[in-house]
Every structure is written in structure tokens, then in C-alpha cells.
């Protein structure tokens, strides 16, 4: 509805713009008047400036929107506080170089770009650039009198600088709209907090809602997924004159923007030309750990834990009773209080999002050793670290007082922090360094020994691998392959000639065998069926791309083997096999208590989010199901078989495929029926997975005495009757967390809604699972179980059991 209206108005503007009377100028000169139905257009027609009405609003505004990609996406609004209620208005540039908007009949000024009495210019010109910046200048463009880029609405465009001009003392930040219908300044605003070492924050009034954290030389500390990418590059500038963050397009025919939504979330949107939509490319504020200081002082939030908050090592809950019931606001305190004694030192904490830097101090040239000394000298200094981790690390960043808003990252992407500790709590190596020499030797000798062993094994490993490489005889030069190539002979030996005893399972893509390499490493070898239509070169490219996807909830691809007609993929071996072998087994399923199921569902969600959004490739799995979830020795879930559609040459760019790969019971109706796939069809499969993991029942083949013929229908019925807890497996007993379980069933149902557009994205799913926000009501779920004919010949289960009532299909549609 809203979109339609914007489009209508936009179309209206376009109509006029293309009429002969209207010259598509990119400039406005002094005293020239722009009326309601006139616009100016940037030279390459990327942006347009004129009047518009947002959403269902009857008010009018002056703004800038994308012209080339036409969805009426407004990126800047002039009079956001003072809307126009009629169309008899004029926009003009005064001789002083001020853009003003006035009532055409009364002459009253409704909005002005600046204070006329304080500006002066000579023959000013206003020009709309292809960056979306409207500038007013008199003698040179490089040095404009005024520019819209310094007055950001809610959209942070490429080339804008968000931060501070220290010379003039002015700040540029962006503020959310009230709603899609009302561009007036809403509750939230985003910018750089420079009270201490600069950090990006989202605030609600004076209160911090979210912190991206300080810049560590490579990225914001709380944004491990801000990485070099093919779409935009980014920079953070910190000097005496200015402090700002900026990003730029690498290829100006790709469009991306950052928006602070009325909800307070920052979303990076990317224009998908083939679909003509803005897709969410990245967002933080995904889970409960992104809420500011959710665990209180000295508490750390780890989304992989349940509960998510824990005290840092050497700290204990300030108020144990509150902490126990999930009220973490009091945070933690030192187990042994600090007393400003001379023996105090620092313990090292890794993989963190650095704490709030409101009360901090920095110097970009000091070394870490100088930094420690400085911190040690001042008893109110609680922690220190390098301000710049780029290269070998440099600069000094000190914290004073409580450390707030820390989170622990699961992988090694976080930062290191040295926190002040009383003498009795210092880690042992530190202690022995500061005490007698005799003890020091006792520590050093074992370390030297370990280092020696590591060095020797690296040498041996290297020799072993280079020898193996020499043995391999493939025709093309493989030097540029970043992925280890395994020789066929190696694999034959490792799997005992692919003996039946070593077989783990049979999937649609071929059988999977367990193997043991000469060095003892256990592997799983997938021998690809010879149905791939891809050439060798494409195959290699795909495998290399897929091997770069690394996430703790994805099965790691170790390498591949291409020899003759054989193509094989080598994965890490998962001792606990497929989730199906435990979940659907009467006795084994008792091992999966509520925390375990919670952990598994959250892990799958994060792995899938990575495939959909955070990885560079944007993979749609297309065959997500219980048997494709493998468990490692600690029962961490890992998604397997991702990217198989790519490896098999499925066209991932088109949203329509003539080769339907999937498993009945997991396939979204639009995919199973019409072959239309999208990230939303994966979300559907995820929803089925959630319901299966909660209930311990299979969706397909589920029979209930009250005539429900599948699990989704049963869950839907229970939800509507307000009895969704009945769905959850009885064996969970006492361990169950009732409110979490209800929420999970609810989210599962949201994921399996009939219409793809109703289903949430994985970003929202994670947010809904991990927080207490209220959930929308699910609409009716969609089903597709196909015809009763078992036309299926393929099952693409990774390994583990592959039972007959869970057939996968590969359908060839004549298209
Ligand atoms: C649009 O422009 C034309 C020609 O200048 C004018 O006659 C018409 O009234 C304008 N329409 C509106 C809605 O201002
Ligand atoms: C414009 O500037 C003059 C002179 O500095 C000042 O008196 C006046 O209040 C300003 N007007 C606005 C709207 O800021
Ligand atoms: C980002 O990319 C643009 C276009 O390729 C280039 O002009 C600019 O220098 C780059 N900036 C940084 C910080 O790398
Ligand atoms: C930029 O992107 C367009 C469209 O994706 C592509 O055709 C063009 O070759 C790209 N240009 C560069 C310099 O990469
Ligand atoms: C930073 O530290 C260095 C070395 O201690 C010192 O020379 C320099 O003046 C300091 N800079 C600032 C801005 O304090
Ligand atoms: C310690 O640091 C705080 C904060 O910068 C400062 O106010 C205080 O004077 C310092 N104390 C000493 C003894 O240097
Ligand atoms: C951070 O360190 C890198 C490498 O040493 C250096 O190139 C860069 O200028 C440093 N950044 C700042 C802001 O000092």
C-alpha cells in the first residue's frame, strides 16, 4: 500500500520530468523557482530532487530519492519537521546561497537550509550530484557553502562522513524517522561518541541503546562481520581536524545504503536489480547480546551460552539472587576486591567486544608496554589494550571505572583486553614473571619444549604435504588452488578402498565414507555422483568458493579430489553423526535436554544466517533437514551439504530453477510446486526443523489420532488452541524453559507460513528467538507433500541414517 503510493507519486513526477516542457537540469540558479511538480536530476540520472509524499501521508516534503532504481526510495528530506499541507509552494535559491522553501501565496518561509543573515555568496548555484549530495557553491564545487551530506536524515549514503569536524565543532549524525509515513525525527539517532576514544553508538535520547564499539584499526570492535567485501570499502579517520566513519562504493553501478530504521536498528540494504528490491545485506543488533550493557558491569554476553550472561573470569555476580533469576543489571564485581596495592597486575581476556569507551583515554603512538605502565600507575585505570590492532599493534587505550557492554565472540574475531586484577587473582605466568628467577625457569623450560614440539610437527607436516602434492598428477596447474587437493591414492588408502564398512551414508550427491589419513586425522569423503553438468574448471571454482565459507555452525570443507572422472569432497568428520540418528531415536533422544535443543536450534539459525547474509556468496541451502545437521563431539550443530546446488551447477542467481533439489516435508510450497526458491524457502525448511527438534517427531509421516497428517498442521492447531507446549517432547521433562519453548514453537510457525513474504528473514528469526520482543501472529502454514507417487530416486542426506520414509527428490521440470 505504502509502496504503491510512493510509486504513484514517483510515477507522476517521472511523467512530468519526461514532458518536453521540463528540462532535466541538475542545477538550480539564484532566484530560480522549483514548483510542486518540477524536479532536478543528477547528471547520470542517479538521483532526483523534488516534492513527495511518504507512505499514506497527505503531507508533502522536499527530498532526494533514487531515480535510476525506481522504488521511490527517499534518502534525504529537507523539511522533515515542517511538512507542507498544500502544493502551492516554491523552492528557490536565494542570492545569499540559501535554499528556501516558501508558501507561494503568502511568501512565508517554511524551511531554509541556513540562516540568511549569516551567509553570503556570489552567483550561487545549487547542484544535485550523482552521489545524492545536493551542494550549494559559488566559486568552486570542491568547497561548497552548504551540502545536504552534512545534514543527514536517516540514510547514511556512500561518501557521507558520520562523525565530527573538530575545527568547527559540528557533528554529523543520522536520526530515524518517526514512521514510514512521517519523516520527522524519531526516537533514535546514530553517530560517533567522542567523550573518550571514539565509538559508534545508537542512542534513544541520552541513553545508549546499542554500541558498535570503538574502531580497532580494522573494524568496529563489536562488528566482526565488517570485512573487506566486493561492494564497498570503508575507512575511519581520526586526526586533530576530524573524526569520522565513511564508506564508498567500489563499483558505482551497485547500490547500497545504511538506514537507521524507526525501530532503532541500523540496516545495510543492497539493491538487487534482478528482483527490484532492497535486501538486507548486513545488520547488527541481531540478538540479545547487542542490547547495550545487558549483562551489567564486568559481565559478558555470549549468545552461545544459556543463560547468555556470565561474569568475566575473576568476577562474581554483584547480586547473586537477582543474577540467578535472569536480572543481570547489577553485573559483576571482583571476587577479590581491588585495593590499589602495588602487586596488582593485569589478566588477558580474548575474543571480546571492547567495553564502552565513554570513560577512556587514548594515545595513538604509545606501545603496549608503555600503556600497561601508565594504567598500572593510576588506580582508577581498570583496563588497557592496543588502540590499533592493525599490523603488530600500536597505540594505547585506557579505561577508567566499570567495564560495560562486553560480549564474547565464539570465533577468534574479537579483541583482546587486559583487565586489572588483585595480586592473588593474576594468571600464573604473569605471577612467576614477577617473582623469583627459579620459578621463571620452571615455566620457561616447559614452554620452550612445547614450542620445539610445535616447530618440529609443523616441519613434518609441511614435508608430508609437499610430498603428497608432488605425487598428484593432474593436468592443470594447481598452484593457484587455495584448497588442498587430495590424491585418489591417499583417499583409497584412508577409506580402505571405499569399503562398505566405512560407509557413513548414501546421499543424493553420492555416498559418504569415513576415512583416516596417515596422520590420524578423521575425515568424511563424499564421492560425487557423476551427474554434475559442470566442467572441471567451474567445479573447482565453486569448491574453492564454498571452502572459503567458514563458520562454526557449518561443516568444514577440508579439500577436494579430482582425478579422472572422480570428483570428491573431503570434510571434517563429525563423531556424533546426523542429528536425525539421535533426535528420532527413542533412547538417544533423552540425551537432548532443553539446553541442548536450544543450543542446536540457535546454532543452525546462526549457520543459516551466515549462508544467507554474512558470507560473500549468499548461499541458499535448498535441502535443509535434520539429517543434514551434523553434531560434533560437543554436540555443536553444523550444517552440511551447503553449496551443493552451486557445485552441481544449479543456477543460483535466477530465482527459478528447473532442477528441484529437496526433501518432501521440508520444502516450501512455492519451491516444491513451482521451483521458486529464495532465502525464504530455506526459512521454511528451518521452521520445519525447529518444530521437529522441539517435538522429536518427523514432519512427514507424522500421524496423530485427531487426524492431523503432518506435524506443521498439528503445531498450528495446538498454537491456535493456546496449547503449543503440548508439542514439545515429553522426555524434556524438568529441563524445559516454558517461555522459551512457547516462543520457539511460535517462531517455527512464523517460518512455515504459506506466503514467502510473510516469513521472517534469518536475521529476524535470531532476534525473535534470542530476545523477549513481542512476536507477530503467524498466518496459516503452507504445505506441500506432492503426489503420492514415490517418484523419487535421490536422497541427499549427508550421512547418518537415510531412511525410506524420508526421501529426497530431484525433479526435472520441462521448462
Ligand atoms: C504542474 O505544472 C503545470 C505547468 O507549470 C501547472 O499548470 C500545474 O498547475 C502544476 N501542477 C501542480 C499540481 O502544481
Ligand atoms: C540568524 O542569525 C542572526 C544573527 O546572528 C540571529 O539574530 C538570528 O536569531 C538567527 N536566526 C535563526 C533562525 O537562527
Ligand atoms: C574505496 O574505493 C574507491 C573506488 O574504488 C577508491 O576511490 C577509494 O580510494 C577507496 N577507499 C579506500 C579507503 O580504500
Ligand atoms: C560494475 O558493475 C556492473 C554491473 O554489475 C558491471 O557490468 C561492470 O563491469 C562493473 N564495473 C567494474 C569496473 O567492475
Ligand atoms: C603520546 O605518547 C607519546 C609517547 O609517550 C608522546 O610523545 C605524545 O606526546 C603523546 N601524545 C599525546 C597526544 O598525548
Ligand atoms: C587517574 O586517571 C583519572 C582519569 O583520567 C584522573 O582523573 C586522575 O587524576 C588520575 N590519577 C592519577 C593519580 O594520575
Ligand atoms: C594503525 O596501524 C597501521 C599499521 O601499523 C597504520 O598504518 C595506521 O595508520 C594506524 N592507524 C592509526 C589511526 O594510527
Coordinates of N, CA and C in Angstrom, one line a residue, residues 184-292:
X184 N 9.6 13.0 10.2 CA 10.1 13.8 11.3 C 11.0 13.0 12.1
X185 N 11.9 13.7 12.9 CA 12.9 12.9 13.6 C 12.3 12.0 14.7
X186 N 12.7 10.8 14.6 CA 12.1 9.8 15.6 C 12.9 9.7 16.8
X187 N 12.8 8.6 17.5 CA 13.4 8.4 18.8 C 14.9 8.2 18.7
X188 N 15.4 7.6 17.7 CA 16.8 7.1 17.7 C 17.7 7.9 16.8
X189 N 19.0 8.0 17.3 CA 19.9 8.6 16.4 C 21.3 7.9 16.5
X190 N 22.0 7.9 15.4 CA 23.3 7.2 15.4 C 24.4 8.1 15.0
X191 N 25.6 7.9 15.7 CA 26.7 8.8 15.4 C 27.9 8.3 16.2
X192 N 28.9 9.2 16.2 CA 30.2 8.8 17.0 C 30.2 9.5 18.3
X193 N 30.4 8.7 19.3 CA 30.5 9.3 20.7 C 32.0 9.5 20.9
X194 N 32.4 10.8 21.2 CA 33.8 11.1 21.3 C 34.1 11.6 22.7
X195 N 33.3 11.1 23.7 CA 33.6 11.5 25.1 C 34.9 10.9 25.5
X196 N 35.2 9.7 25.0 CA 36.5 9.1 25.3 C 37.1 8.7 23.9
X197 N 37.6 7.5 23.8 CA 38.1 7.1 22.5 C 36.8 6.9 21.6
X198 N 36.8 7.4 20.4 CA 35.6 7.4 19.6 C 34.9 6.0 19.4
X199 N 33.6 6.0 19.5 CA 32.9 4.7 19.3 C 31.6 5.0 18.6
X200 N 31.1 4.1 17.8 CA 29.8 4.4 17.2 C 28.7 3.9 18.1
X201 N 27.6 4.7 18.2 CA 26.5 4.3 19.1 C 25.2 4.7 18.5
X202 N 24.2 4.0 18.9 CA 22.8 4.4 18.6 C 22.2 4.8 19.9
X203 N 21.6 6.0 19.9 CA 21.0 6.5 21.2 C 19.5 6.7 21.1
X204 N 18.9 6.6 22.2 CA 17.5 6.9 22.4 C 17.5 8.1 23.4
X205 N 17.4 9.3 22.9 CA 17.6 10.4 23.8 C 19.0 10.5 24.2
X206 N 19.2 10.5 25.5 CA 20.6 10.5 26.1 C 21.1 9.1 26.3
X207 N 20.2 8.1 26.2 CA 20.6 6.8 26.6 C 21.1 6.0 25.5
X208 N 22.2 5.2 25.7 CA 22.8 4.4 24.6 C 22.0 3.2 24.5
X209 N 21.5 2.8 23.3 CA 20.8 1.6 23.0 C 21.7 0.5 22.5
X210 N 22.6 0.9 21.7 CA 23.5 -0.1 21.0 C 24.8 0.6 20.7
X211 N 25.8 -0.2 20.8 CA 27.2 0.3 20.5 C 27.8 -0.6 19.5
X212 N 28.4 -0.1 18.5 CA 29.2 -0.9 17.6 C 30.6 -1.1 18.1
X213 N 30.9 -0.2 19.1 CA 32.2 -0.3 19.7 C 33.2 0.6 19.0
X214 N 34.4 0.7 19.7 CA 35.5 1.6 19.2 C 36.1 1.0 17.9
X215 N 36.7 1.8 17.1 CA 37.4 1.4 15.9 C 38.8 0.8 16.4
X216 N 39.1 -0.4 16.0 CA 40.3 -1.1 16.4 C 41.4 -1.0 15.4
X217 N 41.2 -0.2 14.4 CA 42.2 -0.2 13.3 C 41.8 -0.9 12.1
X218 N 40.9 -1.9 12.3 CA 40.5 -2.8 11.1 C 39.0 -2.7 11.0
X219 N 38.2 -2.6 12.1 CA 36.8 -2.6 12.1 C 36.3 -2.1 13.4
X220 N 35.0 -1.9 13.6 CA 34.5 -1.6 14.9 C 34.5 -2.9 15.7
X221 N 34.9 -2.7 17.0 CA 35.2 -3.9 17.8 C 33.9 -4.8 17.9
X222 N 32.7 -4.3 17.9 CA 31.6 -5.1 18.0 C 31.0 -5.6 16.7
X223 N 31.7 -5.4 15.6 CA 31.2 -5.7 14.3 C 32.2 -6.6 13.5
X224 N 32.3 -7.9 14.0 CA 33.3 -8.8 13.4 C 32.9 -9.1 11.9
X225 N 31.7 -8.8 11.5 CA 31.3 -9.1 10.1 C 31.5 -7.9 9.2
X226 N 32.1 -6.9 9.7 CA 32.5 -5.7 8.9 C 33.9 -6.1 8.3
X227 N 33.9 -6.6 7.1 CA 35.1 -7.1 6.5 C 35.3 -6.5 5.1
X228 N 36.5 -6.6 4.5 CA 36.6 -6.2 3.1 C 35.6 -7.0 2.3
X229 N 35.0 -6.4 1.3 CA 34.0 -7.1 0.5 C 33.9 -6.4 -0.8
X230 N 33.3 -7.1 -1.8 CA 33.4 -6.6 -3.2 C 32.4 -5.4 -3.4
X231 N 31.6 -5.0 -2.4 CA 30.6 -4.0 -2.7 C 31.1 -2.6 -2.2
X232 N 31.6 -2.5 -1.0 CA 32.0 -1.2 -0.6 C 33.3 -1.3 0.2
X233 N 34.1 -0.2 0.3 CA 35.2 -0.2 1.2 C 34.9 0.9 2.3
X234 N 35.6 0.8 3.4 CA 35.3 1.7 4.4 C 36.5 2.2 5.1
X235 N 36.4 3.4 5.8 CA 37.6 3.9 6.4 C 37.1 4.7 7.7
X236 N 38.0 4.8 8.6 CA 37.8 5.5 9.8 C 38.9 6.5 9.9
X237 N 38.6 7.8 10.1 CA 39.7 8.8 10.1 C 39.7 9.5 11.5
X238 N 40.8 9.6 12.0 CA 41.0 10.1 13.4 C 42.2 11.0 13.4
X239 N 42.0 12.3 13.3 CA 43.2 13.2 13.5 C 42.7 14.5 14.2
X240 N 43.6 15.5 14.2 CA 43.2 16.7 15.0 C 42.1 17.5 14.5
X241 N 41.8 17.3 13.1 CA 40.8 18.1 12.5 C 39.5 17.4 12.4
X242 N 39.5 16.1 12.2 CA 38.2 15.4 12.1 C 38.3 14.0 12.6
X243 N 37.1 13.5 12.9 CA 36.9 12.1 13.3 C 35.7 11.6 12.6
X244 N 35.8 10.7 11.7 CA 34.6 10.2 11.0 C 34.7 8.8 10.5
X245 N 33.6 8.2 10.2 CA 33.5 7.0 9.5 C 32.9 7.2 8.2
X246 N 33.4 6.5 7.2 CA 32.8 6.7 5.8 C 33.0 5.4 5.0
X247 N 32.0 5.2 4.1 CA 32.2 4.0 3.2 C 32.0 4.5 1.8
X248 N 32.6 3.8 0.8 CA 32.4 4.2 -0.6 C 32.1 3.0 -1.4
X249 N 31.4 3.2 -2.5 CA 31.1 2.1 -3.4 C 32.4 1.8 -4.2
X250 N 32.6 0.5 -4.4 CA 33.7 0.1 -5.2 C 33.3 0.1 -6.7
X251 N 32.1 -0.2 -7.0 CA 31.6 -0.1 -8.3 C 30.3 0.7 -8.2
X252 N 30.2 1.9 -8.9 CA 29.1 2.8 -8.7 C 27.8 2.3 -9.4
X253 N 27.9 1.1 -10.0 CA 26.6 0.7 -10.5 C 25.9 -0.3 -9.6
X254 N 26.5 -0.5 -8.4 CA 25.9 -1.3 -7.3 C 25.4 -0.3 -6.3
X255 N 24.2 -0.5 -5.7 CA 23.7 0.5 -4.8 C 23.5 -0.1 -3.4
X256 N 24.1 0.6 -2.4 CA 23.9 0.1 -1.0 C 23.7 1.4 -0.2
X257 N 23.0 1.2 0.9 CA 22.8 2.4 1.9 C 22.6 1.8 3.3
X258 N 22.9 2.6 4.3 CA 22.7 2.3 5.6 C 21.5 3.1 6.1
X259 N 20.6 2.5 6.8 CA 19.4 3.2 7.2 C 19.2 2.9 8.7
X260 N 18.9 4.0 9.5 CA 18.5 3.8 10.9 C 17.0 3.7 10.9
X261 N 16.5 2.6 11.0 CA 15.0 2.4 10.9 C 14.3 2.9 12.1
X262 N 13.0 3.2 12.0 CA 12.2 3.8 13.1 C 12.3 2.9 14.4
X263 N 12.6 1.6 14.2 CA 12.8 0.7 15.3 C 14.1 0.8 16.0
X264 N 15.0 1.6 15.5 CA 16.3 1.8 16.1 C 17.4 0.9 15.6
X265 N 17.0 0.1 14.6 CA 18.0 -0.9 14.0 C 18.7 -0.2 12.8
X266 N 20.1 -0.4 12.8 CA 20.8 0.0 11.6 C 20.8 -1.2 10.6
X267 N 20.3 -0.9 9.4 CA 20.3 -2.0 8.4 C 21.1 -1.5 7.2
X268 N 22.0 -2.4 6.7 CA 22.6 -2.1 5.4 C 21.8 -2.8 4.3
X269 N 21.3 -2.0 3.4 CA 20.5 -2.5 2.4 C 21.2 -2.5 1.1
X270 N 20.9 -3.5 0.3 CA 21.6 -3.7 -1.0 C 20.5 -3.8 -2.1
X271 N 20.7 -3.1 -3.2 CA 19.7 -3.1 -4.3 C 19.9 -4.4 -5.1
X272 N 18.9 -5.2 -5.2 CA 19.0 -6.4 -6.0 C 18.3 -6.1 -7.3
X273 N 19.0 -5.9 -8.3 CA 18.5 -5.4 -9.6 C 17.5 -6.4 -10.2
X274 N 17.9 -7.7 -10.1 CA 17.1 -8.7 -10.8 C 15.7 -8.9 -10.1
X275 N 15.7 -8.6 -8.8 CA 14.4 -8.7 -8.1 C 13.7 -7.3 -7.9
X276 N 14.5 -6.3 -8.2 CA 14.0 -4.9 -8.0 C 13.5 -4.7 -6.5
X277 N 14.4 -5.1 -5.6 CA 14.1 -4.8 -4.2 C 15.4 -4.5 -3.5
X278 N 15.2 -3.8 -2.3 CA 16.3 -3.6 -1.4 C 16.3 -4.8 -0.4
X279 N 17.4 -5.5 -0.4 CA 17.6 -6.6 0.5 C 18.5 -6.2 1.7
X280 N 18.2 -6.8 2.8 CA 19.1 -6.5 4.0 C 20.4 -7.3 3.7
X281 N 21.5 -6.6 3.7 CA 22.8 -7.2 3.4 C 23.5 -7.5 4.7
X282 N 23.4 -6.6 5.7 CA 24.0 -6.8 7.0 C 23.2 -6.1 8.0
X283 N 23.1 -6.6 9.2 CA 22.7 -5.8 10.3 C 23.3 -6.3 11.5
X284 N 23.5 -5.5 12.5 CA 23.9 -6.0 13.8 C 22.7 -5.8 14.6
X285 N 22.8 -5.6 15.9 CA 21.6 -5.6 16.7 C 20.7 -6.8 16.4
X286 N 21.3 -8.0 16.3 CA 20.6 -9.2 15.9 C 20.1 -9.9 17.1
X287 N 20.8 -9.9 18.2 CA 20.4 -10.7 19.3 C 20.4 -10.0 20.6
X288 N 20.1 -10.7 21.7 CA 20.0 -10.0 23.0 C 21.4 -9.4 23.4
X289 N 22.4 -10.0 23.0 CA 23.8 -9.6 23.4 C 24.1 -8.2 22.8
X290 N 23.3 -7.8 21.8 CA 23.6 -6.5 21.2 C 22.9 -5.4 21.9
X291 N 22.0 -5.7 22.9 CA 21.4 -4.7 23.7 C 22.5 -4.1 24.6
X292 N 22.5 -2.8 24.8 CA 23.6 -2.2 25.5 C 23.6 -2.7 26.9

